XYZ file of C-alpha atoms in Angstrom:
759
model
C 68.337 175.717 51.008
C 65.170 176.820 49.141
C 63.728 180.307 49.593
C 60.503 178.788 51.016
C 62.444 177.027 53.806
C 64.482 180.157 54.494
C 61.357 182.263 54.938
C 59.945 179.768 57.470
C 63.187 179.602 59.472
C 63.154 181.900 62.486
C 65.632 182.539 65.292
C 65.278 183.638 68.910
C 67.729 184.441 71.667
C 66.556 183.293 75.095
C 67.971 184.164 78.505
C 66.730 182.145 81.475
C 67.362 183.602 84.923
C 67.057 181.847 88.261
C 68.554 178.673 89.699
C 69.497 177.256 86.287
C 73.140 176.200 86.617
C 74.204 172.934 88.147
C 70.687 171.508 87.875
C 70.803 169.807 84.468
C 69.448 172.763 82.519
C 71.798 172.658 79.525
C 71.221 168.944 78.794
C 67.492 169.542 79.155
C 67.721 172.310 76.541
C 69.859 170.104 74.285
C 67.413 167.189 74.451
C 64.371 169.376 73.798
C 66.070 171.104 70.864
C 67.107 167.744 69.392
C 63.582 166.334 69.862
C 62.071 169.281 68.016
C 64.699 169.445 65.274
C 65.941 172.904 66.275
C 69.506 174.148 65.752
C 71.641 176.626 67.685
C 73.449 176.513 71.013
C 73.142 176.781 74.811
C 75.692 177.986 77.362
C 76.036 179.068 80.979
C 76.332 182.850 81.116
C 76.929 185.091 84.090
C 73.258 186.048 84.385
C 71.764 182.618 83.741
C 71.468 180.206 80.812
C 71.636 181.673 77.307
C 70.033 179.888 74.349
C 70.039 180.555 70.600
C 67.340 178.648 68.699
C 66.703 178.401 64.961
C 63.931 176.558 63.190
C 60.245 176.521 62.448
C 58.253 179.050 64.501
C 55.762 176.458 65.735
C 58.585 174.247 67.024
C 60.196 177.171 68.812
C 56.840 177.775 70.517
C 56.760 174.113 71.569
C 60.235 174.519 73.038
C 59.193 177.597 75.027
C 56.150 175.718 76.304
C 58.341 172.825 77.487
C 60.611 175.346 79.202
C 57.641 176.640 81.155
C 55.833 173.390 81.913
C 58.526 170.807 82.701
C 61.994 172.252 83.384
C 64.519 170.161 85.367
C 63.205 169.260 88.820
C 65.862 171.198 90.726
C 65.640 174.339 88.554
C 63.921 177.484 89.815
C 63.128 179.771 86.889
C 62.748 183.427 87.849
C 62.410 184.942 84.387
C 62.575 184.013 80.689
C 63.556 186.780 78.270
C 63.006 186.138 74.543
C 64.276 188.274 71.680
C 63.835 187.664 67.947
C 67.170 187.721 66.064
C 68.423 186.946 62.560
C 69.084 183.256 61.761
C 72.763 182.309 61.502
C 72.208 179.060 59.588
C 73.458 176.629 62.266
C 73.341 173.025 61.050
C 72.873 171.404 64.462
C 72.588 172.138 68.178
C 75.564 172.301 70.532
C 76.444 172.976 74.141
C 79.043 175.729 74.291
C 81.575 176.586 76.941
C 80.568 179.105 79.582
C 81.026 182.795 78.806
C 82.541 185.389 81.105
C 81.841 189.031 80.270
C 80.558 190.968 83.265
C 79.704 190.701 86.937
C 77.855 187.388 87.420
C 74.286 187.474 88.674
C 73.442 183.815 88.048
C 71.727 182.158 90.980
C 73.751 179.411 92.629
C 71.812 176.248 93.392
C 71.521 175.205 97.029
C 72.779 171.759 97.970
C 70.238 169.111 96.943
C 69.194 165.868 98.625
C 70.015 162.611 96.832
C 67.469 161.844 94.118
C 65.495 158.611 93.732
C 67.521 157.464 90.701
C 70.863 157.824 92.495
C 69.420 156.161 95.589
C 68.411 153.124 93.498
C 71.898 152.918 91.975
C 73.506 153.306 95.400
C 72.033 149.984 96.520
C 72.195 148.139 93.171
C 75.066 145.585 93.273
C 75.210 145.684 89.458
C 75.888 149.439 89.371
C 79.468 150.645 89.321
C 78.624 153.204 92.031
C 77.245 150.548 94.374
C 77.614 151.800 97.971
C 79.630 154.824 96.811
C 79.034 157.675 99.319
C 79.633 160.459 96.775
C 77.098 159.348 94.167
C 75.240 162.249 92.500
C 73.824 163.489 89.183
C 72.453 166.701 87.698
C 69.289 166.312 89.784
C 70.987 166.024 93.177
C 74.100 166.433 95.272
C 76.213 169.299 96.597
C 76.218 172.661 94.848
C 76.725 175.740 97.026
C 78.940 173.949 99.550
C 81.482 172.988 96.854
C 81.347 176.102 94.629
C 84.577 178.103 94.437
C 83.577 180.513 91.664
C 81.159 181.277 88.848
C 80.148 180.147 86.299
C 79.508 176.796 87.961
C 81.923 174.411 86.203
C 83.985 171.544 87.610
C 87.302 173.460 87.808
C 85.481 176.024 89.965
C 84.403 173.427 92.536
C 86.208 171.451 95.215
C 85.987 168.406 92.893
C 88.538 169.953 90.525
C 91.321 167.901 92.122
C 89.802 164.580 90.961
C 90.220 163.927 87.202
C 87.385 161.914 85.700
C 87.957 158.288 84.761
C 86.970 157.199 81.221
C 83.505 156.006 82.285
C 82.703 159.159 84.277
C 84.078 161.343 81.457
C 81.816 159.621 78.937
C 78.754 160.291 81.109
C 79.876 163.849 81.811
C 80.144 164.719 78.115
C 77.001 162.906 76.921
C 74.038 165.335 76.689
C 71.611 162.416 76.877
C 73.106 161.094 80.133
C 71.746 161.984 83.570
C 75.240 163.021 84.621
C 75.957 165.373 81.737
C 77.969 168.232 83.245
C 77.160 167.112 86.789
C 80.189 168.872 88.244
C 80.616 166.668 91.383
C 80.342 163.431 89.365
C 82.738 160.681 90.457
C 82.895 156.951 91.145
C 84.937 154.617 93.367
C 87.600 154.414 90.674
C 88.302 158.152 90.300
C 86.639 160.015 93.143
C 87.076 160.838 96.820
C 86.448 158.321 99.583
C 85.648 158.158 103.292
C 87.883 157.007 106.131
C 87.432 156.557 109.879
C 89.723 157.932 112.572
C 89.535 156.305 116.013
C 91.914 157.468 118.721
C 94.375 158.722 116.140
C 94.320 155.426 114.208
C 93.176 155.584 110.573
C 90.751 152.896 109.379
C 90.120 152.790 105.609
C 88.497 149.348 105.346
C 84.686 149.546 105.603
C 84.736 152.830 107.550
C 80.978 153.401 107.254
C 80.062 149.974 108.591
C 82.460 150.458 111.495
C 81.020 153.906 112.241
C 77.526 152.357 112.316
C 78.763 149.756 114.799
C 80.237 152.467 117.031
C 76.881 154.269 117.021
C 75.117 151.047 118.021
C 77.581 150.705 120.903
C 76.663 154.132 122.260
C 79.669 156.049 120.975
C 79.689 159.590 119.616
C 80.855 159.915 116.000
C 81.732 163.134 114.150
C 80.360 162.673 110.631
C 81.452 164.883 107.727
C 78.405 165.735 105.659
C 77.495 168.205 102.907
C 78.106 171.529 104.647
C 80.048 170.511 107.724
C 80.423 167.930 110.454
C 77.640 166.532 112.617
C 77.969 164.902 116.020
C 75.913 161.711 115.937
C 74.830 159.212 118.578
C 72.000 156.757 119.244
C 69.031 158.928 120.266
C 67.463 156.062 122.217
C 70.610 155.531 124.300
C 70.104 158.009 127.144
C 73.682 157.604 128.401
C 75.045 158.532 124.962
C 72.716 161.545 124.701
C 73.683 162.885 128.130
C 77.367 162.275 127.384
C 76.997 164.338 124.216
C 75.328 167.138 126.171
C 78.126 167.170 128.726
C 80.938 167.113 126.169
C 79.300 169.690 123.894
C 78.393 172.016 126.816
C 74.777 171.977 125.675
C 72.722 171.808 128.838
C 69.102 171.796 127.676
C 68.748 173.087 124.110
C 66.954 170.467 121.985
C 68.918 168.148 119.726
C 67.913 167.475 116.123
C 67.157 163.911 115.081
C 67.818 162.113 111.817
C 65.491 159.165 111.287
C 65.899 156.243 108.911
C 62.665 156.769 106.959
C 59.277 158.537 106.974
C 57.601 155.693 108.874
C 60.040 156.160 111.745
C 59.308 159.896 111.693
C 55.567 159.212 111.921
C 56.083 156.963 114.938
C 58.026 159.676 116.748
C 55.944 162.739 115.904
C 52.626 164.008 114.613
C 53.163 165.029 110.992
C 50.763 167.307 109.166
C 50.603 167.054 105.378
C 52.730 170.208 105.104
C 55.266 168.863 107.613
C 55.610 165.687 105.544
C 56.099 167.777 102.423
C 58.831 169.799 104.131
C 60.513 166.658 105.449
C 60.699 165.013 102.039
C 61.408 168.163 100.001
C 64.676 168.457 98.121
C 65.852 170.923 100.812
C 65.429 168.270 103.565
C 65.280 170.697 106.522
C 64.928 169.793 110.152
C 61.165 170.001 110.740
C 59.718 170.764 114.167
C 56.730 168.517 114.898
C 54.709 167.656 118.029
C 56.248 164.602 119.700
C 54.311 161.356 120.062
C 56.788 160.067 122.627
C 59.370 161.485 124.987
C 62.994 160.632 124.265
C 65.146 161.149 127.335
C 67.615 163.977 127.003
C 66.708 164.976 123.445
C 64.257 167.880 123.945
C 63.727 168.604 127.645
C 60.563 170.549 128.498
C 59.657 170.932 124.845
C 56.587 169.710 123.010
C 58.323 169.423 119.649
C 60.959 167.184 118.144
C 63.226 168.420 115.366
C 63.306 165.640 112.757
C 65.030 165.294 109.393
C 65.342 162.534 106.844
C 68.637 161.322 105.330
C 69.712 163.653 102.525
C 73.267 162.600 101.641
C 74.236 159.163 100.267
C 76.413 158.704 103.348
C 73.381 158.939 105.651
C 71.558 156.206 103.737
C 74.676 154.039 103.868
C 74.948 154.457 107.639
C 71.358 153.337 108.146
C 71.844 150.469 105.673
C 74.857 149.396 107.739
C 72.505 149.005 110.705
C 73.113 152.293 112.475
C 70.356 152.977 115.045
C 67.150 154.051 113.262
C 66.954 157.319 115.253
C 70.152 159.324 115.566
C 70.891 162.548 117.319
C 72.451 164.540 114.459
C 73.560 167.902 115.784
C 75.973 170.511 114.445
C 79.560 169.604 115.308
C 80.647 172.428 117.566
C 80.765 173.405 121.164
C 77.790 175.412 122.341
C 77.005 178.463 120.123
C 80.146 178.182 117.977
C 79.861 177.839 114.173
C 79.710 174.321 112.750
C 83.104 172.732 112.004
C 83.657 172.045 108.306
C 87.430 171.958 107.770
C 89.024 168.603 108.644
C 91.942 169.943 110.675
C 89.717 172.399 112.516
C 87.191 169.652 113.283
C 89.859 167.326 114.656
C 91.167 170.106 116.891
C 87.852 171.567 118.065
C 86.058 168.264 118.581
C 88.856 166.460 120.381
C 87.343 165.159 123.584
C 83.817 165.431 122.160
C 83.774 162.746 119.446
C 84.994 159.185 119.960
C 85.607 158.779 116.227
C 85.651 160.828 113.028
C 84.073 159.684 109.758
C 85.992 161.886 107.318
C 85.245 162.422 103.657
C 88.051 163.479 101.332
C 86.010 165.999 99.331
C 86.696 169.494 100.748
C 83.810 171.731 101.784
C 84.126 175.239 100.349
C 81.938 176.857 103.011
C 80.067 175.792 106.129
C 76.310 175.356 105.711
C 74.176 174.279 108.678
C 70.961 172.302 108.444
C 67.886 174.461 107.905
C 65.021 174.399 110.413
C 61.362 174.751 109.433
C 57.907 174.120 110.816
C 54.304 174.068 109.666
C 52.223 176.859 111.217
C 48.647 178.023 110.954
C 49.896 180.664 108.486
C 51.906 178.177 106.414
C 55.516 176.963 106.402
C 57.938 178.992 108.483
C 61.734 178.929 108.351
C 63.481 179.265 111.695
C 66.995 178.806 110.324
C 67.754 179.317 106.643
C 70.768 177.366 105.469
C 71.286 174.071 103.586
C 68.749 173.477 100.849
C 67.630 177.123 100.788
C 70.759 179.304 100.801
C 71.937 181.041 98.716
C 68.738 181.289 96.661
C 67.659 184.772 95.633
C 64.678 185.612 97.828
C 63.472 188.723 96.001
C 64.438 191.382 93.464
C 64.622 194.985 94.630
C 64.020 197.938 92.299
C 67.596 199.228 92.506
C 70.826 198.917 90.523
C 72.979 199.934 93.503
C 75.046 197.054 94.951
C 74.150 196.734 98.635
C 75.550 194.616 101.446
C 73.259 194.204 104.465
C 74.991 192.898 107.580
C 72.041 191.627 109.629
C 72.015 191.523 113.424
C 74.587 190.243 115.894
C 72.364 187.335 116.955
C 71.418 184.616 114.473
C 73.396 186.536 111.913
C 72.963 186.270 108.168
C 74.092 188.745 105.529
C 72.438 189.775 102.266
C 74.111 190.898 99.048
C 72.168 192.837 96.413
C 73.539 192.465 92.867
C 71.563 194.143 90.071
C 68.580 194.162 92.361
C 68.731 190.457 93.172
C 68.936 189.787 96.918
C 71.111 186.808 97.835
C 70.662 185.972 101.520
C 73.494 183.953 103.031
C 73.223 180.839 105.108
C 72.847 181.137 108.899
C 76.165 182.273 110.387
C 75.602 182.441 114.152
C 75.978 184.813 117.079
C 78.701 187.400 116.576
C 79.655 187.601 120.242
C 81.781 184.493 119.542
C 85.142 184.997 117.849
C 84.655 181.998 115.558
C 81.307 183.394 114.404
C 82.837 186.814 113.731
C 85.459 185.136 111.585
C 82.728 183.191 109.761
C 80.817 186.467 109.264
C 83.797 188.093 107.553
C 84.515 184.928 105.536
C 80.922 184.848 104.273
C 81.061 188.487 103.170
C 84.351 187.935 101.313
C 82.962 184.737 99.863
C 79.777 186.292 98.445
C 81.598 189.355 97.132
C 84.176 187.123 95.423
C 81.546 184.801 93.904
C 79.638 187.731 92.420
C 82.804 189.757 91.668
C 81.626 192.743 93.682
C 84.206 195.225 94.978
C 83.355 195.743 98.630
C 84.523 199.362 98.353
C 81.692 200.072 95.889
C 78.973 198.792 98.178
C 76.425 200.662 100.193
C 76.492 198.829 103.517
C 73.299 198.591 105.555
C 73.609 197.673 109.209
C 71.670 197.575 112.463
C 71.360 200.939 114.200
C 72.805 199.517 117.443
C 76.054 201.486 117.949
C 77.810 198.654 119.796
C 77.074 195.783 117.424
C 80.011 193.969 115.854
C 78.281 194.338 112.489
C 77.913 198.104 113.003
C 81.624 198.426 113.700
C 82.353 196.427 110.548
C 80.186 198.767 108.460
C 81.598 201.982 109.859
C 85.185 200.907 109.179
C 84.593 199.655 105.623
C 81.746 201.506 103.964
C 82.002 204.663 101.909
C 78.223 204.890 102.412
C 76.648 203.195 105.420
C 72.913 203.131 106.112
C 71.823 202.416 109.700
C 68.499 200.601 109.855
C 66.416 200.361 113.006
C 66.121 196.716 114.031
C 62.350 196.355 114.219
C 61.678 198.217 111.001
C 64.007 195.681 109.362
C 61.798 192.865 110.684
C 58.673 194.361 109.088
C 60.551 195.247 105.894
C 61.726 191.644 105.498
C 58.113 190.478 105.093
C 57.313 193.222 102.589
C 60.486 192.517 100.612
C 59.671 188.809 100.335
C 56.386 189.706 98.687
C 57.852 192.564 96.616
C 55.140 194.719 98.176
C 56.940 198.030 97.770
C 53.924 200.318 98.113
C 51.694 198.211 100.373
C 50.689 200.084 103.529
C 50.585 197.800 106.528
C 50.269 197.641 110.282
C 53.459 195.912 111.389
C 53.947 194.147 114.725
C 57.638 193.633 115.527
C 57.789 191.571 118.723
C 61.113 190.186 119.956
C 63.546 190.263 122.844
C 65.991 193.044 122.106
C 66.562 195.772 119.555
C 68.078 199.242 119.714
C 65.305 201.832 119.506
C 65.246 205.312 118.006
C 65.390 206.715 121.544
C 68.237 204.452 122.654
C 65.915 202.251 124.704
C 65.613 198.475 124.410
C 62.683 197.975 122.077
C 60.831 194.755 121.319
C 57.086 195.414 121.375
C 56.716 197.817 118.459
C 53.807 198.649 116.172
C 54.415 200.452 112.887
C 52.283 201.805 110.071
C 53.598 202.556 106.603
C 55.317 201.041 103.585
C 58.757 200.498 102.135
C 58.294 203.426 99.765
C 57.097 205.919 102.374
C 58.761 204.561 105.507
C 57.537 202.787 108.623
C 56.325 205.044 111.431
C 56.187 203.786 115.000
C 52.620 204.470 116.114
C 52.349 202.346 119.277
C 54.313 200.045 121.561
C 54.290 198.068 124.779
C 54.262 200.273 127.877
C 57.841 200.861 128.951
C 59.219 198.875 131.871
C 62.587 198.787 133.589
C 65.223 196.197 132.768
C 67.820 195.843 135.522
C 71.127 194.727 134.065
C 70.060 195.536 130.496
C 70.653 192.758 127.968
C 71.973 190.509 130.755
C 68.361 190.125 131.897
C 67.799 187.957 128.825
C 69.767 185.237 130.634
C 67.890 185.558 133.945
C 64.092 185.704 133.664
C 63.880 186.743 137.328
C 65.700 189.981 136.418
C 63.175 190.669 133.684
C 60.387 189.948 136.181
C 61.874 192.437 138.659
C 61.840 195.187 136.045
C 58.242 194.583 134.983
C 56.992 194.155 138.553
C 58.877 197.091 140.105
C 55.772 199.278 139.938
C 53.790 196.876 142.152
C 53.804 197.373 145.922
C 55.554 194.996 148.313
C 52.288 193.644 149.691
C 51.408 192.264 146.277
C 54.909 190.957 145.563
C 55.934 189.576 148.955
C 54.329 186.132 148.442
C 56.485 185.766 145.311
C 59.725 186.710 147.040
C 60.760 183.276 148.280
C 59.831 181.650 144.996
C 61.715 184.129 142.811
C 64.832 184.153 144.971
C 67.619 186.507 145.978
C 68.458 187.633 142.432
C 64.900 188.898 142.018
C 65.148 190.925 145.220
C 68.440 192.526 144.215
C 67.182 193.301 140.711
C 63.945 194.731 142.142
C 65.967 197.105 144.290
C 68.023 198.239 141.292
C 64.905 198.787 139.181
C 63.151 200.857 141.863
C 66.263 203.016 142.366
C 66.805 203.227 138.605
C 70.385 202.010 139.070
C 71.925 200.037 136.186
C 68.425 199.719 134.788
C 67.264 200.538 131.287
C 63.859 201.267 129.770
C 62.400 198.505 127.634
C 59.294 197.859 125.573
C 60.235 194.233 124.887
C 57.495 191.623 124.536
C 60.233 188.977 124.705
C 61.206 190.163 128.176
C 57.514 190.225 129.154
C 57.398 186.514 128.247
C 60.452 185.990 130.470
C 58.842 187.867 133.349
C 55.693 185.736 133.238
C 57.775 182.563 132.938
C 59.654 183.558 136.100
C 56.415 184.167 138.007
C 55.202 180.719 136.922
C 58.382 178.950 138.052
C 61.240 179.417 135.562
C 63.700 180.972 138.024
C 66.999 179.451 136.860
C 69.402 180.918 134.340
C 68.386 180.308 130.727
C 70.957 178.074 129.041
C 69.968 179.164 125.517
C 68.144 182.048 123.879
C 64.353 182.163 124.372
C 64.387 179.110 126.640
C 62.012 180.677 129.169
C 59.549 181.652 126.436
C 59.687 178.146 124.966
C 59.057 176.710 128.435
C 56.064 179.022 128.825
C 54.633 177.827 125.503
C 55.265 174.225 126.616
C 53.183 174.883 129.745
C 50.414 176.629 127.805
C 50.097 173.710 125.374
C 48.995 171.567 128.320
C 45.869 173.672 128.899
C 42.686 173.942 126.832
C 41.812 177.417 125.514
C 40.971 179.939 128.257
C 39.906 183.573 128.396
C 42.620 186.239 128.028
C 43.637 188.616 130.785
C 42.993 192.363 130.406
C 45.729 193.943 128.258
C 44.361 197.402 127.427
C 45.443 199.525 124.471
C 45.271 203.193 125.420
C 47.201 206.284 124.354
C 49.249 204.296 121.807
C 50.448 201.893 124.523
C 49.716 198.303 125.413
C 49.519 198.427 129.193
C 50.983 195.252 130.690
C 50.138 196.150 134.300
C 46.561 194.729 134.427
C 47.777 191.584 132.694
C 50.594 191.041 135.212
C 48.342 191.877 138.165
C 46.017 189.065 137.104
C 48.915 186.650 136.516
C 50.204 187.337 140.045
C 46.747 187.007 141.598
C 46.042 183.715 139.830
C 49.462 182.389 140.828
C 48.843 183.240 144.466
C 45.375 181.705 144.498
C 46.742 178.457 143.066
C 45.343 178.458 139.551
C 47.206 175.810 137.497
C 50.284 177.344 135.896
C 49.302 175.718 132.584
C 46.078 177.736 132.501
C 47.874 180.948 133.453
C 50.392 180.401 130.655
C 47.597 179.765 128.159
C 45.726 182.877 129.301
C 48.901 184.922 128.840
C 49.295 183.709 125.233
C 45.623 184.492 124.625
C 46.194 187.996 125.997
C 49.023 188.755 123.559
C 46.944 187.431 120.662
C 43.886 189.419 121.745
C 46.011 192.572 121.929
C 47.319 192.033 118.375
C 43.739 191.664 117.126
C 42.347 194.656 119.037
C 45.187 196.959 117.964
C 44.836 195.803 114.353
C 41.089 196.403 114.175
C 41.485 199.757 115.934
C 44.285 201.104 113.737
C 43.248 199.663 110.358
C 40.370 202.093 109.674
C 42.294 204.988 111.209
C 45.194 204.540 108.775
C 43.213 203.011 105.881
C 45.191 199.746 105.990
C 44.038 196.230 105.110
C 47.169 194.176 105.876
C 48.819 193.144 109.145
C 52.468 192.029 109.246
C 53.868 189.835 112.039
C 57.641 189.518 112.409
C 60.261 189.150 115.136
C 61.378 186.215 117.253
C 58.219 186.140 119.383
C 56.275 185.037 116.306
C 58.223 181.773 116.216
C 55.748 180.739 118.908
C 53.319 178.512 117.027
C 50.690 178.580 119.807
C 50.659 182.373 119.702
C 50.147 182.258 115.930
C 47.217 179.857 116.407
C 45.652 182.168 119.000
C 46.064 185.145 116.656
C 44.606 183.279 113.681
C 41.546 182.316 115.729
C 40.860 186.000 116.477
C 41.128 187.028 112.823
C 39.030 184.119 111.566
C 36.000 185.385 109.706
C 37.269 188.968 109.642
C 37.964 189.314 105.925
C 38.717 193.045 106.119
C 42.281 192.307 107.281
C 44.807 189.835 105.928
C 47.922 188.669 107.754
C 51.417 188.385 106.270
C 54.246 186.523 107.977
C 57.779 185.661 106.909
C 57.984 182.785 104.421
C 61.464 182.741 102.873
C 63.583 184.098 105.724
C 63.139 183.544 109.461
C 61.000 185.909 111.558
C 63.885 186.017 114.033
C 67.058 188.054 113.556
C 68.147 185.701 110.760
C 65.761 187.623 108.492
C 66.789 191.182 109.346
C 69.503 191.360 106.669
C 66.779 191.129 104.006
C 64.810 193.928 105.671
C 67.930 196.077 105.954
C 68.682 195.593 102.250
C 65.128 196.580 101.300
C 65.066 199.700 103.464
C 68.514 200.700 102.204
C 67.315 200.324 98.612
C 64.484 202.740 99.339
C 66.552 205.183 101.376
C 67.524 208.559 99.956
C 71.102 207.328 99.481
C 70.334 204.458 97.143
C 66.843 204.835 95.689
C 66.923 204.049 91.963
C 63.390 203.166 90.794
């Protein structure tokens, strides 16, 4: 080599962090290097993809530009680190085996919906994967749900048991092939298959076509998908839908729907541009949209339908086999239990629920539910974060301390912090169920094993509630445990998403239940502060009594008794017959302060108003009464709010409730009363914000907590901030505003606590 060429030859070492394994990144690098005539190597490391490039400086710059402008579609690049090094004189470019040196911090890809190229091949009779339900490539298919360890290579997935045939091996090892190092790659000759089980009899011939026929006949079929089993039936067959409700013990909670195609979705629901984008995104969540038509039994007393598009090859094959174009597709479990994902467990737990089981041979490494999202006036909002999103890193904290945050006992998720990167788990469930507690512990072991973290070295952050299952777990396992107040965790989750460490905000944490600093049941809390300096409670809803404590969440009439106990009998007597005997008993307890507890919960205030307006039965699922109240309010045009004064750092609910009672007694339509109540909450948020902002020199308002899942309330709030540029509003974007997001907030507050702060 001449001296002139040697002087022009440069070398760089590149490390790419983010979701860069299992998404076709190495073949992309190989092709770009070959196109530009660069030499060196690429490999999967434990912190991302590592690249060594040698060649002309201008060509290296072109490579870096391509890396930035058109990486693989499924990749999510968080950072690119470039370092100039000495050339080694490599003659060509190669893909090297993965390296293992230290604790992995590489970001695991979520499971991806089938891509357009694989979908074309799936229905091409000339393709060797024609009608093969496990078709995939580097741009699509399962990732997280089949990963057993890192780095992400085939032996570390549940596909390790299926050796590649010659054709699949050739594709797998060809850097110019779409299936180069696609770890789940398989074909009918060498890969797993599906089978159908009906009444204990195994059917292997055309199982998908037979399952489609059973669905057409009104039967209930358990279908093994990407992250677990679904229970499926014809959504337009009311008898099948009600049978599923009865067998699943799911009285009224809405069912999710899977529809054949976007046109079917548009016929069923009103889709905004953002809702369509969510529906067709690679994550393929369930998207809540206003219904165009009522489907009996699917979403009683609810304005919205939860709709998703097919995301696995199997789903497309079912519809192609003439399954009904609209299917109920709900998690395969009995009410509130975790989704079944192991074959033996599914057969045992779903016996008597499903008429047949469509079983895939590929094992699922971990259960992953469908995610739920919606379009709101403040942008997309996740209500359940799972398939398609988990376990993506949601933020990077300024700490080197490994932290495990355990979340709340309802809608539980956990968060693991490794070298500052916060990995939030998939939705786990409610920890008052034994199966969910087992799933909680499995998820913790799973994440710690994947990232090779010794649980004994972790700081464990947990909810401050002394009786939570997660608190007990922390206290028995942590060398350092950090209790985090529930509502501060809600506000912190929004700040952590935005990496707004020093931003001072007014934070509204509105939900149903959370253990307060004073031991009371909080849920209408207003904070001022930042992650760096702490969040100080500066105001709250006026305290009321809650007879029966947390049990009142199941009976709105009990919540009503606690909030109305201060009113005299003359005002309440007309409501007595309507609210029933339970209300009278609870009212007596509240007035005597027997088995009653102080609460500042906005969630329980919603329940109280719902009871006054007619929701007097037991709630069959969490927040049902509040959802019913929103459903009523949607049926009214905008109306004026009731008085809801903010004085002495309290929002006084008494004038509001007095007006609700008076309007109810004078016969005002309940729809208008419900709308006025929503307007009152929104008006209070605006008035408190504009009062406190100049006092505390703050220009940002944060909204978090389960109450802010109410899209009508968000619309009412947005209308009151419209044109007021002095304040901006932040809501949750990457984790849910409900308790599914508190693990992120706990991790952030723990990172900034005196125990773990390492800036």
